[in-house]
Amino acid sequence: MTRLPAVLLPSLLFLLPPPLAAQDPGAGQDEPQLDVAAPPGRMGASRSGFLGTFDSSFNPAIGVAFDLVGEFSGAPGRADRYNQIRARSVELNLASRIDPLGWAYAFLTAADTGAETAVEVEEAAIWLDRLPADLSLRAGRFLADFGRWNTIHSHDKPFVNEDGVRREFFGGPLFLTGVEVHQWFGLGDLPVRWSLGLGADATGDDHDAAGGAHAHDGAAPFGRRGLDNWIATGRFTGQHDVGGNGYFQWGLSGSYAPGMLRFEDPDGTPGSGDESRLELRQAVTALDLTLRTVDASARTADTVGVELWRRQGQFDTPAGAPASGPADGLWGFYEHDFSPFWAAGVQASWWQHADAGSSGWFGGASGAAQRAVFLTWNLSEFNRLRLQLAHENPGPGREDFLVVALQWTAILGSHSHAIEW
Amino acid sequence: MVKPALSLLLAALTAAPAARAQDPLKVVTTITDLAAITRSIGGDAVEVEHFVRAGDDPHQVLAKPSMLLKLSRADAVIVMGLNYEHAFMPALLQKLRQKRVKPGGPGYLELGSLITPLEVPDKLDRGQGADLHPFGNPHFNLDPENGRLIARAIRDHLATLRPERRADFERNWKAWDERARALEKEWQKLLAPYRGAEVLAYHNSWPYFLQRYGLVLAGTVEPKPGMAPSARHLAEIASLAREHGIRVLLIEPWYDARRVSALSSVPGLKVVSAAATASSAEAGGYLEHLDRLIRDLADALAER
């Protein structure tokens, strides 16, 4: 039997109905009757006593994002992901200020990769945003500040699937459990920002990755780390105004993981042994460039984003001897918004599998690629349909295939816009 | 040794230069109407920047770090409020650390508190539209009487921040207000013959304006705020315009006029392009913008 803490018992007594006389002191007399429906004039001093303290005034903002995806393809051996409609993610988000010094947020996500369904705390972090000199500090589990697009949740990106480079090098959007320090300032009239992160745990989490390769149960590429086996990230970025309502942004990012960990590669050749590799250390650097122009007088917009990544790692090989080698990746997209309701664009990724055969600078024979065209219909700001046709080239020895995807994203509840950088 | 050096570096990078009494006040406004009024009243005592360009849809404006930089260096920030600047101001204010230009700070002026808002929703429900304003319709700047309230509040705000220039602000405001009152008399005369006339609007930006001149909004092209019109809704609007003999459709320039081409078959219906905020160097200030709008509207209502 569950035991209630002793301190709760006296509290429960207050919830019992009081004696009749206490409930209705003026019954049968000409005194004004209590209007129990009237709102209390002051919180905590309502007519219902201190129960008024437990109203909803300080509840956090709550929102839910539904991201339904159907992907259809004749791809061999991927029945777990394709030719089905799945709730790729259903995300409950909560956010509120804690006190004048900081705020906190959490994203609780039920994700269906096709092969598995998992409920997880995708992000849960505290931001201290009132530190001196426009410094801020975030602690918890969060999307790492790496590149221009890592901090944006998959369902909010302009295309259906995560870029292939991120999926190859990190296993999907990179989540850190640790701390991240940020600062922004003006270098003359140019706003710039830097961040440094330190994670005791890092996970690449892609809601499209099937087969447990990037599973939600801890078998993700980076796995759980201790303080002696950490990952560090950093980013420096600046944003220039373009026209009255656009920008050009550049950024340099890096991550370094010195320790030993198991890397699960869903694109490894089946039976060759490279589906699961031991990685000794890894450094990833990335250059990102983004140009966004918005004509708010015509309600049209154009966005171009490009990211060039390099990964330097040391791995074990099927032969057993550790090998090292660089691997490059390049991805980008272009989107044109015809109006707030319609948009179309293209996305392309090219990357090298990180193994002994890669030679960096786009050399070697281990490349893979992904191309997509997409059409987006925003029925409203909170309701979006997207059609995408993608061509996937998984690399040498594997067949190319086409994927037709339909995505329906709906957002309800709390809603806000963030600074774009 | 390292710590003091780091602190000095941080301070040098992030500190705003201290404002001197003889320097113009750095004022940031959101929309051009507020910038125009502030320039008229502040004269050479202010340097004014604004975030939403003339003729731009405020819903499409991005929250950018350059705006954050401007706000952090400003002495005064003047906003409409009532969620008018929902697309960018909340995100900026959340990141902004300078208390002097945040809500409650001496430099922050939110004008929505000056008026009694119209169309405050009874309940908040996205079924009522995507572009909902929980505190009421925010387009109060389109009523010239509210424009006068705005001007007076800006005069007082500037005088509080720069008391030694109070007399200048008072003089500039008097000149502006006298002109506003004179124009308003003309506008009342121009639109008086059309009191009770029905008009259509693409978006519901006009309740304060229409109320001032006794005009009536018969319908909007948007079936709900922020939603694109369906062919069926356009047909209903066309039918309404025909049955009621409506002669004017007000449309902001940022909406695609092709969307209302289905209404071109309505006899006598004239499309009047009018931005809900459009003061600019080319178009003139707030009063000039309203003057042009009201004359265009009167012409359209007069046509048979």
PDB file of C-alpha atoms in Angstrom, chain B residues 35-131:
ATOM      1  CA  ALA B  35       8.291  57.054 -36.386  1.00  0.00           C
ATOM      2  CA  ALA B  36       6.729  59.897 -38.381  1.00  0.00           C
ATOM      3  CA  ILE B  37       4.894  61.332 -35.372  1.00  0.00           C
ATOM      4  CA  THR B  38       8.007  61.010 -33.196  1.00  0.00           C
ATOM      5  CA  ARG B  39      10.102  62.875 -35.771  1.00  0.00           C
ATOM      6  CA  SER B  40       7.482  65.629 -36.011  1.00  0.00           C
ATOM      7  CA  ILE B  41       7.443  66.161 -32.270  1.00  0.00           C
ATOM      8  CA  GLY B  42      11.046  65.339 -31.419  1.00  0.00           C
ATOM      9  CA  GLY B  43      12.598  67.455 -34.174  1.00  0.00           C
ATOM     10  CA  ASP B  44      16.373  67.600 -33.945  1.00  0.00           C
ATOM     11  CA  ALA B  45      16.293  66.154 -30.421  1.00  0.00           C
ATOM     12  CA  VAL B  46      15.611  62.651 -31.700  1.00  0.00           C
ATOM     13  CA  GLU B  47      17.090  60.094 -34.059  1.00  0.00           C
ATOM     14  CA  VAL B  48      14.352  57.671 -35.041  1.00  0.00           C
ATOM     15  CA  GLU B  49      14.557  54.187 -36.535  1.00  0.00           C
ATOM     16  CA  HIS B  50      11.670  51.835 -37.232  1.00  0.00           C
ATOM     17  CA  PHE B  51      11.361  48.098 -37.828  1.00  0.00           C
ATOM     18  CA  VAL B  52       8.398  47.758 -40.204  1.00  0.00           C
ATOM     19  CA  ARG B  53       8.889  49.474 -43.527  1.00  0.00           C
ATOM     20  CA  ALA B  54       6.142  51.509 -45.158  1.00  0.00           C
ATOM     21  CA  GLY B  55       3.783  49.214 -47.015  1.00  0.00           C
ATOM     22  CA  ASP B  56       5.095  46.032 -45.373  1.00  0.00           C
ATOM     23  CA  ASP B  57       2.837  43.465 -43.755  1.00  0.00           C
ATOM     24  CA  PRO B  58       3.795  43.540 -40.058  1.00  0.00           C
ATOM     25  CA  HIS B  59       2.957  39.835 -39.766  1.00  0.00           C
ATOM     26  CA  GLN B  60       5.816  39.023 -42.157  1.00  0.00           C
ATOM     27  CA  VAL B  61       8.533  40.966 -40.369  1.00  0.00           C
ATOM     28  CA  LEU B  62      11.366  38.799 -39.048  1.00  0.00           C
ATOM     29  CA  ALA B  63      12.774  39.149 -35.546  1.00  0.00           C
ATOM     30  CA  LYS B  64      16.450  39.745 -36.306  1.00  0.00           C
ATOM     31  CA  PRO B  65      19.470  40.198 -34.071  1.00  0.00           C
ATOM     32  CA  SER B  66      20.172  43.562 -35.698  1.00  0.00           C
ATOM     33  CA  MET B  67      16.882  44.725 -34.176  1.00  0.00           C
ATOM     34  CA  LEU B  68      18.045  43.471 -30.810  1.00  0.00           C
ATOM     35  CA  LEU B  69      21.216  45.516 -31.213  1.00  0.00           C
ATOM     36  CA  LYS B  70      19.204  48.647 -32.055  1.00  0.00           C
ATOM     37  CA  LEU B  71      16.909  48.130 -29.081  1.00  0.00           C
ATOM     38  CA  SER B  72      19.847  47.586 -26.739  1.00  0.00           C
ATOM     39  CA  ARG B  73      21.351  50.922 -27.825  1.00  0.00           C
ATOM     40  CA  ALA B  74      18.075  52.880 -27.782  1.00  0.00           C
ATOM     41  CA  ASP B  75      17.021  55.496 -25.237  1.00  0.00           C
ATOM     42  CA  ALA B  76      13.348  55.032 -26.069  1.00  0.00           C
ATOM     43  CA  VAL B  77      11.237  52.294 -27.615  1.00  0.00           C
ATOM     44  CA  ILE B  78       7.716  53.082 -28.830  1.00  0.00           C
ATOM     45  CA  VAL B  79       5.387  50.248 -29.793  1.00  0.00           C
ATOM     46  CA  MET B  80       1.706  49.865 -30.659  1.00  0.00           C
ATOM     47  CA  GLY B  81       0.993  46.952 -28.317  1.00  0.00           C
ATOM     48  CA  LEU B  82      -2.237  44.901 -28.386  1.00  0.00           C
ATOM     49  CA  ASN B  83      -0.176  42.177 -30.119  1.00  0.00           C
ATOM     50  CA  TYR B  84       0.261  44.332 -33.231  1.00  0.00           C
ATOM     51  CA  GLU B  85       3.968  43.454 -33.303  1.00  0.00           C
ATOM     52  CA  HIS B  86       3.423  39.798 -32.404  1.00  0.00           C
ATOM     53  CA  ALA B  87       5.686  38.572 -35.226  1.00  0.00           C
ATOM     54  CA  PHE B  88       8.843  40.074 -33.792  1.00  0.00           C
ATOM     55  CA  MET B  89       8.578  42.116 -30.572  1.00  0.00           C
ATOM     56  CA  PRO B  90       7.937  39.353 -27.991  1.00  0.00           C
ATOM     57  CA  ALA B  91      11.025  37.438 -29.162  1.00  0.00           C
ATOM     58  CA  LEU B  92      13.135  40.583 -29.047  1.00  0.00           C
ATOM     59  CA  LEU B  93      11.887  41.676 -25.635  1.00  0.00           C
ATOM     60  CA  GLN B  94      12.551  38.220 -24.250  1.00  0.00           C
ATOM     61  CA  LYS B  95      16.213  38.455 -25.250  1.00  0.00           C
ATOM     62  CA  LEU B  96      16.656  42.139 -24.463  1.00  0.00           C
ATOM     63  CA  ARG B  97      18.471  42.769 -21.201  1.00  0.00           C
ATOM     64  CA  GLN B  98      18.372  46.580 -21.024  1.00  0.00           C
ATOM     65  CA  LYS B  99      15.621  47.284 -18.501  1.00  0.00           C
ATOM     66  CA  ARG B 100      15.319  50.940 -19.488  1.00  0.00           C
ATOM     67  CA  VAL B 101      13.669  50.013 -22.806  1.00  0.00           C
ATOM     68  CA  LYS B 102      11.694  46.969 -21.651  1.00  0.00           C
ATOM     69  CA  PRO B 103       8.079  47.013 -20.448  1.00  0.00           C
ATOM     70  CA  GLY B 104       8.048  48.907 -17.167  1.00  0.00           C
ATOM     71  CA  GLY B 105      11.278  50.717 -17.998  1.00  0.00           C
ATOM     72  CA  PRO B 106      11.418  54.526 -18.315  1.00  0.00           C
ATOM     73  CA  GLY B 107      12.179  54.406 -22.047  1.00  0.00           C
ATOM     74  CA  TYR B 108       9.430  51.960 -23.039  1.00  0.00           C
ATOM     75  CA  LEU B 109       6.117  53.316 -24.317  1.00  0.00           C
ATOM     76  CA  GLU B 110       3.292  50.971 -25.308  1.00  0.00           C
ATOM     77  CA  LEU B 111       0.437  52.932 -26.843  1.00  0.00           C
ATOM     78  CA  GLY B 112      -2.307  50.317 -26.734  1.00  0.00           C
ATOM     79  CA  SER B 113      -2.984  51.254 -23.123  1.00  0.00           C
ATOM     80  CA  LEU B 114      -4.178  54.723 -24.231  1.00  0.00           C
ATOM     81  CA  ILE B 115      -7.343  53.495 -25.892  1.00  0.00           C
ATOM     82  CA  THR B 116     -10.316  51.271 -25.241  1.00  0.00           C
ATOM     83  CA  PRO B 117      -9.713  48.400 -27.648  1.00  0.00           C
ATOM     84  CA  LEU B 118     -12.442  47.302 -30.019  1.00  0.00           C
ATOM     85  CA  GLU B 119     -13.280  43.690 -30.817  1.00  0.00           C
ATOM     86  CA  VAL B 120     -11.757  42.070 -27.767  1.00  0.00           C
ATOM     87  CA  PRO B 121     -12.604  38.396 -28.346  1.00  0.00           C
ATOM     88  CA  ASP B 122     -15.132  36.825 -25.979  1.00  0.00           C
ATOM     89  CA  LYS B 123     -13.122  33.630 -26.113  1.00  0.00           C
ATOM     90  CA  LEU B 124      -9.768  32.640 -27.518  1.00  0.00           C
ATOM     91  CA  ASP B 125     -10.240  29.904 -30.038  1.00  0.00           C
ATOM     92  CA  ARG B 126      -8.167  29.223 -33.158  1.00  0.00           C
ATOM     93  CA  GLY B 127     -11.416  28.236 -34.825  1.00  0.00           C
ATOM     94  CA  GLN B 128     -12.071  31.977 -34.965  1.00  0.00           C
ATOM     95  CA  GLY B 129      -9.000  32.540 -37.143  1.00  0.00           C
ATOM     96  CA  ALA B 130      -5.240  32.167 -37.331  1.00  0.00           C
ATOM     97  CA  ASP B 131      -4.459  35.852 -36.910  1.00  0.00           C
TER      98      ASP B 131
END
